[in-house]
XYZ file of C-alpha atoms in Angstrom:
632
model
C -15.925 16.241 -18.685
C -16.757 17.103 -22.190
C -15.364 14.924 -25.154
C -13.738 18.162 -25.912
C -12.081 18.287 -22.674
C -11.035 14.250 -22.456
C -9.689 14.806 -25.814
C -7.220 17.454 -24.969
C -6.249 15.814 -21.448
C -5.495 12.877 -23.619
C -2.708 14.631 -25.774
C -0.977 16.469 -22.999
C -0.734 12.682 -21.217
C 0.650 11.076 -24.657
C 2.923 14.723 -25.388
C 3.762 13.578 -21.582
C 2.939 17.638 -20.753
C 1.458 18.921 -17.189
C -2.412 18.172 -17.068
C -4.845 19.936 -14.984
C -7.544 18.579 -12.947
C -11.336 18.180 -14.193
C -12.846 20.579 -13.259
C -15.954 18.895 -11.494
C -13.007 17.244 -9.918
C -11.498 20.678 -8.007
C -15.480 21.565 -7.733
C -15.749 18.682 -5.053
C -12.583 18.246 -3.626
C -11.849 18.824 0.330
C -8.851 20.253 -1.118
C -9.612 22.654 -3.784
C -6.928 25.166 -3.773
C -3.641 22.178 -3.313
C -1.346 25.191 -4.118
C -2.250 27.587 -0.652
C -3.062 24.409 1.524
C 0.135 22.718 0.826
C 1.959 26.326 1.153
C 0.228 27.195 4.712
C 1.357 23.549 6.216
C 4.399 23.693 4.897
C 4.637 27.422 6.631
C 3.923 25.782 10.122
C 3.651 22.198 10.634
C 3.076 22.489 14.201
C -0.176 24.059 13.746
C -1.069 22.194 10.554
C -0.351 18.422 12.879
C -2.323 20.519 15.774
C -5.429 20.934 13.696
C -5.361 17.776 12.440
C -5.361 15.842 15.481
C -8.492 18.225 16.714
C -10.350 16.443 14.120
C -9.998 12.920 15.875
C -11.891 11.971 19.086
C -9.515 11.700 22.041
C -10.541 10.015 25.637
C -8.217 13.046 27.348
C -6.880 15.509 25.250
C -3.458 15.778 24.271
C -0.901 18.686 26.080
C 2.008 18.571 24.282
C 2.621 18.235 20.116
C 5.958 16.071 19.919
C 8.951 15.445 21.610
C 12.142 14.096 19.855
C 15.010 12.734 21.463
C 18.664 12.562 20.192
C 18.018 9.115 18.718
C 15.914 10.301 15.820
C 12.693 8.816 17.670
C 9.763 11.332 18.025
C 6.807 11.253 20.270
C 3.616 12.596 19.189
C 0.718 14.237 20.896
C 2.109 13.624 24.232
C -0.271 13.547 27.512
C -3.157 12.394 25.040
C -4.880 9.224 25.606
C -7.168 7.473 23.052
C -7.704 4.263 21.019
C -7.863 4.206 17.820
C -11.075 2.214 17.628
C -12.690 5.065 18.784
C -12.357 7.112 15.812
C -12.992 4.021 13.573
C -16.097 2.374 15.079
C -17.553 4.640 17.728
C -17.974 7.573 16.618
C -19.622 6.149 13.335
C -21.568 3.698 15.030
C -22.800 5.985 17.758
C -23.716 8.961 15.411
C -25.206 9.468 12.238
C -23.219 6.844 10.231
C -24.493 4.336 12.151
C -26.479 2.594 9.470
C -24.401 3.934 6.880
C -22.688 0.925 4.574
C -19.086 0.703 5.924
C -18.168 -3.029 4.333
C -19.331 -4.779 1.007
C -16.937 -7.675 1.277
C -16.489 -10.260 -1.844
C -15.153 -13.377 -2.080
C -13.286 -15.047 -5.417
C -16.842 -17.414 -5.732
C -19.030 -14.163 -5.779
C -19.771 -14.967 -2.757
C -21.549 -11.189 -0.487
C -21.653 -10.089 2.895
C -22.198 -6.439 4.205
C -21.879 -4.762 7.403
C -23.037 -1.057 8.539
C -21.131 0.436 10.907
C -23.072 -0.454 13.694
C -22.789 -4.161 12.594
C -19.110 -3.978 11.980
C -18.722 -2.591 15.737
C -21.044 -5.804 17.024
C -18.066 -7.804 15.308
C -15.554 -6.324 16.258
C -16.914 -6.355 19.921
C -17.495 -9.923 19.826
C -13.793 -10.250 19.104
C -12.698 -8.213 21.469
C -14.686 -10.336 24.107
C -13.128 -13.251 22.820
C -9.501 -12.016 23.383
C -10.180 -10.895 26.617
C -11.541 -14.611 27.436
C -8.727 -15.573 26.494
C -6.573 -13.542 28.553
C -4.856 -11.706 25.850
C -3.765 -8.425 27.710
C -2.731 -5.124 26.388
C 0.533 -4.749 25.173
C 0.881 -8.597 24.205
C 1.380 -9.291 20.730
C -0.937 -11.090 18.468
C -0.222 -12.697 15.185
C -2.652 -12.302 12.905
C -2.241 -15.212 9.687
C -5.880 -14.632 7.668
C -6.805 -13.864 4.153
C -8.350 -10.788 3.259
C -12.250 -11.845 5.048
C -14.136 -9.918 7.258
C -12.852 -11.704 10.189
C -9.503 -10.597 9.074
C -10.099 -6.909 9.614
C -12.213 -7.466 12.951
C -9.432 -9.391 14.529
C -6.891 -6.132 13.723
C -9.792 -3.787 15.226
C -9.989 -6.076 18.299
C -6.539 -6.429 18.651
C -6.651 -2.380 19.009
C -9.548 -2.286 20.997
C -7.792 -4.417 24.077
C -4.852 -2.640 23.416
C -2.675 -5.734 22.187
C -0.797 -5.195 19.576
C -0.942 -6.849 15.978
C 1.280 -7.944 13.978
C -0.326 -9.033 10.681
C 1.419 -11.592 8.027
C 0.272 -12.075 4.567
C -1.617 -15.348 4.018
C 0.524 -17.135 2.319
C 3.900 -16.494 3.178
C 5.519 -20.244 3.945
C 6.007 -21.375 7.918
C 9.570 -19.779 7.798
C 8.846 -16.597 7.382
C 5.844 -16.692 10.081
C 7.443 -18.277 12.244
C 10.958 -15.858 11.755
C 7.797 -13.164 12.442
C 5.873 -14.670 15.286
C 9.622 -15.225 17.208
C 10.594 -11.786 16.739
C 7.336 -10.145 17.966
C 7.529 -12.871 21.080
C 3.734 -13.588 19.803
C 1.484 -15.180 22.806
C -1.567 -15.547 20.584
C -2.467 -16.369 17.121
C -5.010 -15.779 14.868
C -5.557 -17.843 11.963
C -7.981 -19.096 9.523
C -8.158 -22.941 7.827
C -8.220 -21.586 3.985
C -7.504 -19.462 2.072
C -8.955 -19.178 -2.110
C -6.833 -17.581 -5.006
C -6.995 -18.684 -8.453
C -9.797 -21.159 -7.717
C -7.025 -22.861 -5.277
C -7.470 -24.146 -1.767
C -4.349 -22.723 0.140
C -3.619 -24.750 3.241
C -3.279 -22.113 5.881
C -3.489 -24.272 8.745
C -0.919 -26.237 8.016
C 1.572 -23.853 7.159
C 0.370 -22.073 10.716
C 0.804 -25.452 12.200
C 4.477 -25.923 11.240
C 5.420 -22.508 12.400
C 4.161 -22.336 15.876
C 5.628 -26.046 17.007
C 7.825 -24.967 19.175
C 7.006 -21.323 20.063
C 6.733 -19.167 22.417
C 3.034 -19.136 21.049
C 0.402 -19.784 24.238
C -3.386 -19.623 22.399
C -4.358 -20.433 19.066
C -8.045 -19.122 17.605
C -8.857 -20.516 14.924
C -11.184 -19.526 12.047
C -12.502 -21.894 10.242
C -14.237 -21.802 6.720
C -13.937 -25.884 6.097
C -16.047 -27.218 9.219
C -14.175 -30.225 7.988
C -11.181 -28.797 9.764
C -10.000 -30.893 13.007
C -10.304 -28.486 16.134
C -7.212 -29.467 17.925
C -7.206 -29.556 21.889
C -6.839 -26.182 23.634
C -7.839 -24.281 20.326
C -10.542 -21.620 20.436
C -13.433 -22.318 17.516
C -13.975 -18.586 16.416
C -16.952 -18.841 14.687
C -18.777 -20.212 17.911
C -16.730 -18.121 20.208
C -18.312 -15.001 18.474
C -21.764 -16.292 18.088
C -21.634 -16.511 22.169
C -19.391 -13.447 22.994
C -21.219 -10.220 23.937
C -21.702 -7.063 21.218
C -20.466 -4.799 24.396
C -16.909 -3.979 24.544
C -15.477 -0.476 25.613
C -12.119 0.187 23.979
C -9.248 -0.143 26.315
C -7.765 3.516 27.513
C -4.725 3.634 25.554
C -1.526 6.953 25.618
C -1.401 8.158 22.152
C 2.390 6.501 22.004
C 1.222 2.931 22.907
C 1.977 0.931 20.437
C -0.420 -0.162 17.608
C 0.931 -2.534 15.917
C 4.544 -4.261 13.912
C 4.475 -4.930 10.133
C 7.382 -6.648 8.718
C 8.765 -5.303 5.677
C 8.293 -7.279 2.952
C 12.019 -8.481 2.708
C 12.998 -7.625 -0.835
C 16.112 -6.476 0.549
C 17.593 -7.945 3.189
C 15.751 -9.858 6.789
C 12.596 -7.913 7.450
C 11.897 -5.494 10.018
C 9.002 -4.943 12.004
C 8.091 -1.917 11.923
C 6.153 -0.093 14.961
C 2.898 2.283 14.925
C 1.133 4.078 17.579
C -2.354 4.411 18.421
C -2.683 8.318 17.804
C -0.427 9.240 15.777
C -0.732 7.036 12.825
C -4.205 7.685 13.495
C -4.271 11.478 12.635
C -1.393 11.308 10.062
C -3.722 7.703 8.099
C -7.057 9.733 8.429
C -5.858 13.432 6.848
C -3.682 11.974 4.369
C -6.217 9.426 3.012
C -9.101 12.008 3.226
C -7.213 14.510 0.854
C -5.322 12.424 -0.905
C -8.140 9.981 -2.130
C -11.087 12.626 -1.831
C -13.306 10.358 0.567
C -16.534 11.689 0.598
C -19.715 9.881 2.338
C -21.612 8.844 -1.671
C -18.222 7.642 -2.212
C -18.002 3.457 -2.934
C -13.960 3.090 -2.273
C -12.162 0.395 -3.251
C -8.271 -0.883 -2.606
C -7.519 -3.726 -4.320
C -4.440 -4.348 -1.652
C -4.514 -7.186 1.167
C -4.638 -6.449 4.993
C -1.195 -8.209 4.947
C 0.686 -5.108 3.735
C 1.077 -1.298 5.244
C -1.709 -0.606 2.315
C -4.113 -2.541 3.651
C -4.029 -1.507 6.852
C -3.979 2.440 6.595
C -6.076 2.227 3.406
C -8.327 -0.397 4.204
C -8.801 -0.868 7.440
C -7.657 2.193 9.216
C -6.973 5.827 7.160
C -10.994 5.251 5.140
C -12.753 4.111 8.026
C -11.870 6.722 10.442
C -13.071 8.855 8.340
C -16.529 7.232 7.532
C -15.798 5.862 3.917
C -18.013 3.056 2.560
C -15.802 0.457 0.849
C -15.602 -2.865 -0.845
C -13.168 -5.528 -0.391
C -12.757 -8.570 -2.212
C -10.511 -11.920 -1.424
C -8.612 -12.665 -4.443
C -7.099 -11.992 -7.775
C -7.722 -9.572 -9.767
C -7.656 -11.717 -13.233
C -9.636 -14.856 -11.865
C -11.802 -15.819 -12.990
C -11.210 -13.897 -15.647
C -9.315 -10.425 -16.949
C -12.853 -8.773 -16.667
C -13.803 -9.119 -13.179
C -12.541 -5.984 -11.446
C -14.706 -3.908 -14.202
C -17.695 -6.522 -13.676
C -17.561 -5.702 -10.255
C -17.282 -1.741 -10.845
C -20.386 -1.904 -13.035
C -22.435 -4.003 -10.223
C -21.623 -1.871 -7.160
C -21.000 1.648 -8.458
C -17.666 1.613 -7.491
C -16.734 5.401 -7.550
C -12.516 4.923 -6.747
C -10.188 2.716 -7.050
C -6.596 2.353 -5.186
C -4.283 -0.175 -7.133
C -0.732 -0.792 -8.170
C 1.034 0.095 -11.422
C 1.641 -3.350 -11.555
C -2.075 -4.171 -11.927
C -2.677 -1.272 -14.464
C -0.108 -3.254 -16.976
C -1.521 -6.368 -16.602
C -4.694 -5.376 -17.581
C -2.800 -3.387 -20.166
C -1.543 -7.029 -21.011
C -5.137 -8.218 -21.327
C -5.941 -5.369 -23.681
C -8.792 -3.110 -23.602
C -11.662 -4.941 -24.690
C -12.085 -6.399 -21.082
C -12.922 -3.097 -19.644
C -14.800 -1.976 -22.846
C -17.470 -4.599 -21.806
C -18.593 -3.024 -19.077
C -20.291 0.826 -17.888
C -17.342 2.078 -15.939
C -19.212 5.627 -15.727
C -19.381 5.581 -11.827
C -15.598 5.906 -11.565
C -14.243 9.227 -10.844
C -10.679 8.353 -9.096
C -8.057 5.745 -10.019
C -5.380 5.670 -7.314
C -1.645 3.991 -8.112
C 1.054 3.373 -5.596
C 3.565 0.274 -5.259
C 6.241 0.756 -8.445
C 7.079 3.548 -10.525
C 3.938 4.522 -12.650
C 5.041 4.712 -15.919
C 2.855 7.556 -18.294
C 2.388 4.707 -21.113
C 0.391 2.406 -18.550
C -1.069 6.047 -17.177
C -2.187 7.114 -20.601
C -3.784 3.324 -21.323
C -5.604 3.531 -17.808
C -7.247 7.004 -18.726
C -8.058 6.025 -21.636
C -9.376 2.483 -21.258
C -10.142 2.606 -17.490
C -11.265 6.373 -16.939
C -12.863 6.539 -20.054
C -11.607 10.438 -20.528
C -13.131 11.515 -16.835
C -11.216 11.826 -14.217
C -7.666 11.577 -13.197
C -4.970 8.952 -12.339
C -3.466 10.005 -9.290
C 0.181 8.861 -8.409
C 1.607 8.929 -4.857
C 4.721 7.061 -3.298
C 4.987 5.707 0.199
C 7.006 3.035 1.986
C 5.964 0.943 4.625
C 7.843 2.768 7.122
C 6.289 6.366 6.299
C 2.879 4.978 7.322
C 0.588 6.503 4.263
C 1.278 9.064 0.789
C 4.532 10.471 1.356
C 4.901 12.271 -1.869
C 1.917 12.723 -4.625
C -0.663 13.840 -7.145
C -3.520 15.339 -5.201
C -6.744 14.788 -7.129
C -6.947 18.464 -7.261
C -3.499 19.648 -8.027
C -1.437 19.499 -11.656
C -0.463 16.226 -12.916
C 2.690 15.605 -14.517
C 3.234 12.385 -16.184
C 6.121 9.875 -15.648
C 6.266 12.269 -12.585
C 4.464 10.863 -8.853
C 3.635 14.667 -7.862
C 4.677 16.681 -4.695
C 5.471 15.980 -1.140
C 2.464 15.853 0.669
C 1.130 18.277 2.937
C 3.062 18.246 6.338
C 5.728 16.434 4.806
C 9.069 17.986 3.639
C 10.862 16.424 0.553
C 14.008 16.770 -1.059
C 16.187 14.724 -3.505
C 20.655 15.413 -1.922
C 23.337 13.792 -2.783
C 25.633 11.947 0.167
C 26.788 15.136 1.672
C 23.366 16.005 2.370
C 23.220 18.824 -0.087
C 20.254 19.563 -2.881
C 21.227 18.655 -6.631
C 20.244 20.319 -9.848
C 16.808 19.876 -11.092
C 16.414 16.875 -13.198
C 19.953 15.513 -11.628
C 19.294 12.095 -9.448
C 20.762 11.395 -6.012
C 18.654 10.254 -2.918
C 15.312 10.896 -1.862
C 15.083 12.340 1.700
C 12.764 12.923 4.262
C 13.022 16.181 6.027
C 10.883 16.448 9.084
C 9.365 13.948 11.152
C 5.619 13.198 10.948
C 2.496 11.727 12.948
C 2.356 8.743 10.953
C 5.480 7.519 10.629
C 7.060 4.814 12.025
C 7.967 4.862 15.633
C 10.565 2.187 15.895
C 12.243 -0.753 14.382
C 10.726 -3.375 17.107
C 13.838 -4.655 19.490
C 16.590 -3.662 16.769
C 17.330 -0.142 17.216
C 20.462 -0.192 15.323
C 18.526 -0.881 12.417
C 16.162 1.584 12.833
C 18.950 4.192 13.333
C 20.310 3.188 9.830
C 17.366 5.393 8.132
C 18.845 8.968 9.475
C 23.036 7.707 9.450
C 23.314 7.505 5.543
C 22.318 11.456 4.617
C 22.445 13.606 7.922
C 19.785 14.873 9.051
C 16.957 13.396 7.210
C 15.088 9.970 6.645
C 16.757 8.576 3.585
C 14.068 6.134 2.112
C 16.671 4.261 0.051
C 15.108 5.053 -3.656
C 16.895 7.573 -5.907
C 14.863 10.234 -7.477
C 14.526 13.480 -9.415
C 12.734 16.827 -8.573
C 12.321 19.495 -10.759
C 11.945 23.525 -10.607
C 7.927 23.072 -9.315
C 9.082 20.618 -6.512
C 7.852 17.391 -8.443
C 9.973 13.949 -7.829
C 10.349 11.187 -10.141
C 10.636 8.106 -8.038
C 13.774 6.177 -10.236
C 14.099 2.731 -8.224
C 16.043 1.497 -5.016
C 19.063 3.065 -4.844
C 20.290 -0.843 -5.364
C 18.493 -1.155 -8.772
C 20.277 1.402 -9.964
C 22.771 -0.032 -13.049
C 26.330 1.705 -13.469
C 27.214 1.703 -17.167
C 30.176 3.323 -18.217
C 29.640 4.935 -14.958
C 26.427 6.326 -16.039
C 23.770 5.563 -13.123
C 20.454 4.494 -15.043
C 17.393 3.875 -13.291
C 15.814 0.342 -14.035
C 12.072 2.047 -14.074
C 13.725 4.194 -16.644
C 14.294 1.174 -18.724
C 11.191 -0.711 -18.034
C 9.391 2.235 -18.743
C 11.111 2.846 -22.360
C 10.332 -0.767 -22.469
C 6.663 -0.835 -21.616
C 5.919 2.211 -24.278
C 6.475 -0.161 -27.056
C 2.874 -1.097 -27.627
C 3.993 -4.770 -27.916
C 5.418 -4.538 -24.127
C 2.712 -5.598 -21.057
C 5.741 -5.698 -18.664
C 9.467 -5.241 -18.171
C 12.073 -6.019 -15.654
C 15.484 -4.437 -16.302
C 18.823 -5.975 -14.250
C 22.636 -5.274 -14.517
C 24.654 -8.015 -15.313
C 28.707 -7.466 -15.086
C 30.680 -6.738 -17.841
C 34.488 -6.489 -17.935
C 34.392 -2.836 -19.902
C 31.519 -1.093 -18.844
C 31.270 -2.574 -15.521
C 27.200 -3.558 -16.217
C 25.386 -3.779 -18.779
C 21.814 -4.066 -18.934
C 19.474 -6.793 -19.408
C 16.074 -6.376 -19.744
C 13.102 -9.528 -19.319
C 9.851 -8.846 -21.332
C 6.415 -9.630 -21.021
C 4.318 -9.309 -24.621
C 0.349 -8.138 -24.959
C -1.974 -10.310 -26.107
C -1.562 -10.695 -30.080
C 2.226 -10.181 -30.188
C 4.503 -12.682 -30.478
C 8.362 -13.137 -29.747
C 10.605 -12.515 -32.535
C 14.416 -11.268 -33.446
C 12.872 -8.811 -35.346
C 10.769 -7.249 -32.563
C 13.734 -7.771 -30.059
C 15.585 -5.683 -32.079
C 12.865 -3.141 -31.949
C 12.397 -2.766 -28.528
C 16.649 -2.463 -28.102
C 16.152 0.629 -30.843
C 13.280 1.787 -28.820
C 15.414 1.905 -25.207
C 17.796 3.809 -27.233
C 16.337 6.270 -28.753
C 14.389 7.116 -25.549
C 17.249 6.716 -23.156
C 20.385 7.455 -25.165
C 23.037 4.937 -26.779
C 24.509 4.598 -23.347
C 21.008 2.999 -22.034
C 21.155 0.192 -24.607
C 19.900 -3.505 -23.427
C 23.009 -5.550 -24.190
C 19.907 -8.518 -24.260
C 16.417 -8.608 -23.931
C 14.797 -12.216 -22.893
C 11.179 -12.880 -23.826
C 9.213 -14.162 -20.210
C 5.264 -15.167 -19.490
C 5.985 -14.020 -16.096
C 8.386 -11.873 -13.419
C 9.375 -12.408 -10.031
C 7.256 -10.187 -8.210
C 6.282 -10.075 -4.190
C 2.652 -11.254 -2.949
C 2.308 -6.980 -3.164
C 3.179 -6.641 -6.744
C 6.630 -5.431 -6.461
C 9.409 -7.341 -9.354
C 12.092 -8.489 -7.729
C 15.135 -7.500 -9.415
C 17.218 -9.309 -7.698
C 15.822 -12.653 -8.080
C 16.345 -12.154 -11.780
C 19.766 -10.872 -11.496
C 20.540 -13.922 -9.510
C 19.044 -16.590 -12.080
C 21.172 -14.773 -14.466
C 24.478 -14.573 -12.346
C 23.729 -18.429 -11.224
C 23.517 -17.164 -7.344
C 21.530 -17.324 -4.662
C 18.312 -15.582 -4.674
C 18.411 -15.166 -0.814
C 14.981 -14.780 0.876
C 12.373 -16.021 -1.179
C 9.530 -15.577 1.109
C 7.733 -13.047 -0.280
C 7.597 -14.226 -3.858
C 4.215 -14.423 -5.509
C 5.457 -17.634 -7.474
């Protein structure tokens, strides 16, 4: 891109007007044309799912396309049988990517190891001997409690390749919440390593693990261990040893394309989690396309998702959606500020990295940092920058292209859920951006925003965001609760309601406001709290926001709003009454912060998410219910 070029992309983000893609961009995109792709699947998904699934390798191919019943449950690709390992490992390691760099994995220390995909397969065939030693069986459930190591992602590929299914909890979360996990599953076996590193800390894995199985159903424990201080405790498999003597050979267990994969537990923000089930080849096909075209994996590419393997991210864009399709990628164990702001961009400059997948959340705490962290380092290799998580709002957009991107390439939004399995709706690195805005549903997917009759509102009007078709990828079930699973198609008939309100306007484009429980009522006026955060964070004083209604005997809410400053800016009255003005002449006099509190940090999950209502309860002096999934 020409200085000319970056220049002008530049204003249209800051005049917040549609921007094009680079062209160099569209030149090598699997996707060129976004407008007649997206228009011919949307024409006939049947076909479009067909095709797609004819790109995978299958043991016996499949006869029939789906099946739904009348519980809203759909069956995909029925007749086929497969395993999903097949299409990650095999047919890389067995073909020409077999010495092709699948895995640069980094921990916090600097410390390196790599793996082609022929030596990621050894691994992973190791493991898979391991579990079969130790009678795991197919169908059992594992529970897998490891930091983001290559062990980590072997142990979910083994898992798959015996055809047990795994059930993966974010290293970290306290012995109540594994434990809630491991009971609901009915977990035989367990995974999990001694330590874990973030922040230069030692976290105690083991011992949380320990606490959590006494008393379970739990029959084997395999444990990894990193300290070879650790105590082995009687019955316990050693990994490390285990793998050293387990043969590289392991054929992948003959699986129907509806078996199931694996449950993830939502993260909780909003009431108990659910554990949400995947098949083996369904969420294959739906994870492969969607991450191909969405993320423009191509074979020079260096790829890298700063997510953990503990989160629906992790697995279909770490583990699962890049590798199936032959992506190299790196992966590094721990945060992204430590040991200091300028280690993601040390790292990009090292390795080459060519595109990044992060969260919104990240982008504004670098934001936070300011730019001279980035501005230390060549960044000239990056082409993408990937967001999903929160609401991307175009101030942290503009500050990414500008300090990030350097002017060359674009920031692509896209919104998903752990239940929808991978992008749901999106900016395709080849299609019109609109800023503020996350782009269009993706291909195969239909999208609209209804009220609670079901029917379409005005463009620009909110109600809820729907789901209008089913899809490969999507989650199968809600595992032994289907009442709650049922609750996704009761609210709005006939569609998926996802539980966020949004906006679409006249080209099909949705603005993604917030959970349709983090929505304040002022006056009676519904106001998004991304909306305010967002009028927040454009203040260039503002890193982050979090925006809460409290009760008020008039209005019914008003709104509070907790802000985090930039480097160089201090708290004052003077500024507090700056950032009020600024909410209000972005949002309207009705959208005025009643009070804004200065913070040095927010409530936010382990995935980045704030949690609203842990600062609504602070304020309100009630209970902040589960707290399992808080980063702090």
């Amino acid at each position: 891109m020409t200085d000319a070029e970056s220049g002008e992309f530049r204003q249209l983000l800051q005049d917040l007007q549609p921007v094009p893609p680079p062209p160099d961009i569209v030149a090598r995109a699997h996707i060129p044309n976004f407008e007649t792709y997206y228009a011919d699947a949307d024409a006939d998904l049947d076909t479009f799912w067909a095709e797609a699934a004819n790109e995978l390798v299958w043991m016996s191919p499949w006869r029939e396309l789906r099946r739904s019943d009348d519980h809203n449950h759909t069956e995909w690709y029925l007749g086929g049988r497969c395993n999903i390992t097949q299409n990650v490992l095999d047919r890389h390691a067995d073909g020409a990517n077999r010495d092709r760099l699948a895995l640069i994995w980094l921990g916090e220390d600097g410390a390196e190891r790599r793996f082609t995909f022929h030596e990621l397969r050894r691994l992973v065939n190791r493991f898979t001997n391991v579990l079969r030693d130790a009678g795991v069986q197919k169908g059992e459930r594992v529970c897998i409690y490891m930091p983001l190591v290559p062990e980590g992602m072997a142990a979910m590929l083994a898992c798959a390749r015996v055809g047990a299914v795994h059930s993966v909890v974010y290293a970290g979360l306290g012995a109540g919440a594994l434990r809630s996990r491991l009971d609901d599953a009915g977990a035989t076996t367990v995974i999990v390593t001694d330590v874990g590193y973030r922040r230069g800390k030692t976290i105690d894995l083991r011992r949380i693990a320990d606490e959590a199985i006494a008393g379970s159903g739990v029959k084997h424990v395999i444990l990894h261990r990193r300290n070879a201080a650790t105590p082995l405790r009687r019955g316990e498999i050693d990994l490390l040893p285990a793998l050293e003597a387990a043969s590289d050979q392991a054929e992948p267990e003959e699986m129907a394309s509806g078996d199931p994969l694996f449950i993830l537990y939502t993260s909780g923000t909003t009431g108990t989690p659910k554990g949400t089930v995947y098949d083996h080849g369904g969420y294959a096909v739906g994870t492969a396309l969607l991450t191909r075209i969405a993320y423009d994996l191509h074979p020079a590419d260096l790829y890298w998702c700063t997510s953990d393997i503990g989160w629906i991210v992790g697995h279909s864009c770490i583990v699962y959606g890049p590798w199936i399709n032959g992506a190299s990628q790196l992966v590094r164990e721990g945060a992204p500020d430590h040991p200091d702001p300028a280690v993601v961009w040390s790292i990009v400059e090292r390795y080459g990295v060519t595109t990044i997948f992060t969260a919104p959340t990240a982008l504004r705490m670098f934001m936070r940092f300011g730019p001279a962290y980035p501005a230390r380092h060549r960044l000239d290799s990056l082409r993408l920058l990937i967001c999903a998580g929160e609401p991307l709002n175009p101030e942290a957009q503009l500050w990414a292209y500008e300090h990030i991107m350097q002017g060359r390439g674009p920031i692509c939004d896209n919104w998903w859920q752990t239940e929808t399995g991978a992008p749901t709706l999106g900016t395709m690195p080849s299609s019109l951006a609109k800023p503020g805005k996350v782009g269009r549903a993706m291909p195969g997917v239909r999208a609209a925003v209804v009220n609670r009759s079901g029917e379409p509102v005005s463009p620009g009007e909110g109600g809820f965001l729907v789901l209008q078709n089913t899809w490969p990828h999507m989650m199968r079930a809600i595992w032994a609760d289907d009442a709650r699973y049922q609750e996704y198609f009761h609210l709005i008939p006939d569609a998926y309601t996802a539980g966020d309100v949004a906006t679409v306007d006249e080209d099909g484009y949705f603005t993604v406001l917030g959970r349709a429980d983090d929505v304040i009522n002022v006056a009676g006026h519904r106001i998004g709290t991304a909306d305010v955060e967002s009028a927040l964070v454009a203040h260039p004083a503002v890193a982050e926001a979090g925006a809460i209604g409290v009760p008020d005997p008039l209005k019914g809410e008003e709104i509070k709003a907790f802000v985090i400053l930039r480097s160089g800016h201090e708290a004052s009255e003077e500024l507090r009454a700056e950032l009020v003005s600024q909410v209000r002449d972005v949002l309207g006099p009705i959208a005025t912060p009643k009070a804004i509190e200065f913070v040095s940090a927010l409530p936010k999950t382990r995935s980045g998410k704030i949690m609203r209502r842990v600062l609504k309860a602070q304020e309100l002096g009630l209970d902040p219910g589960d707290l399992t999934t808080l980063e702090e």
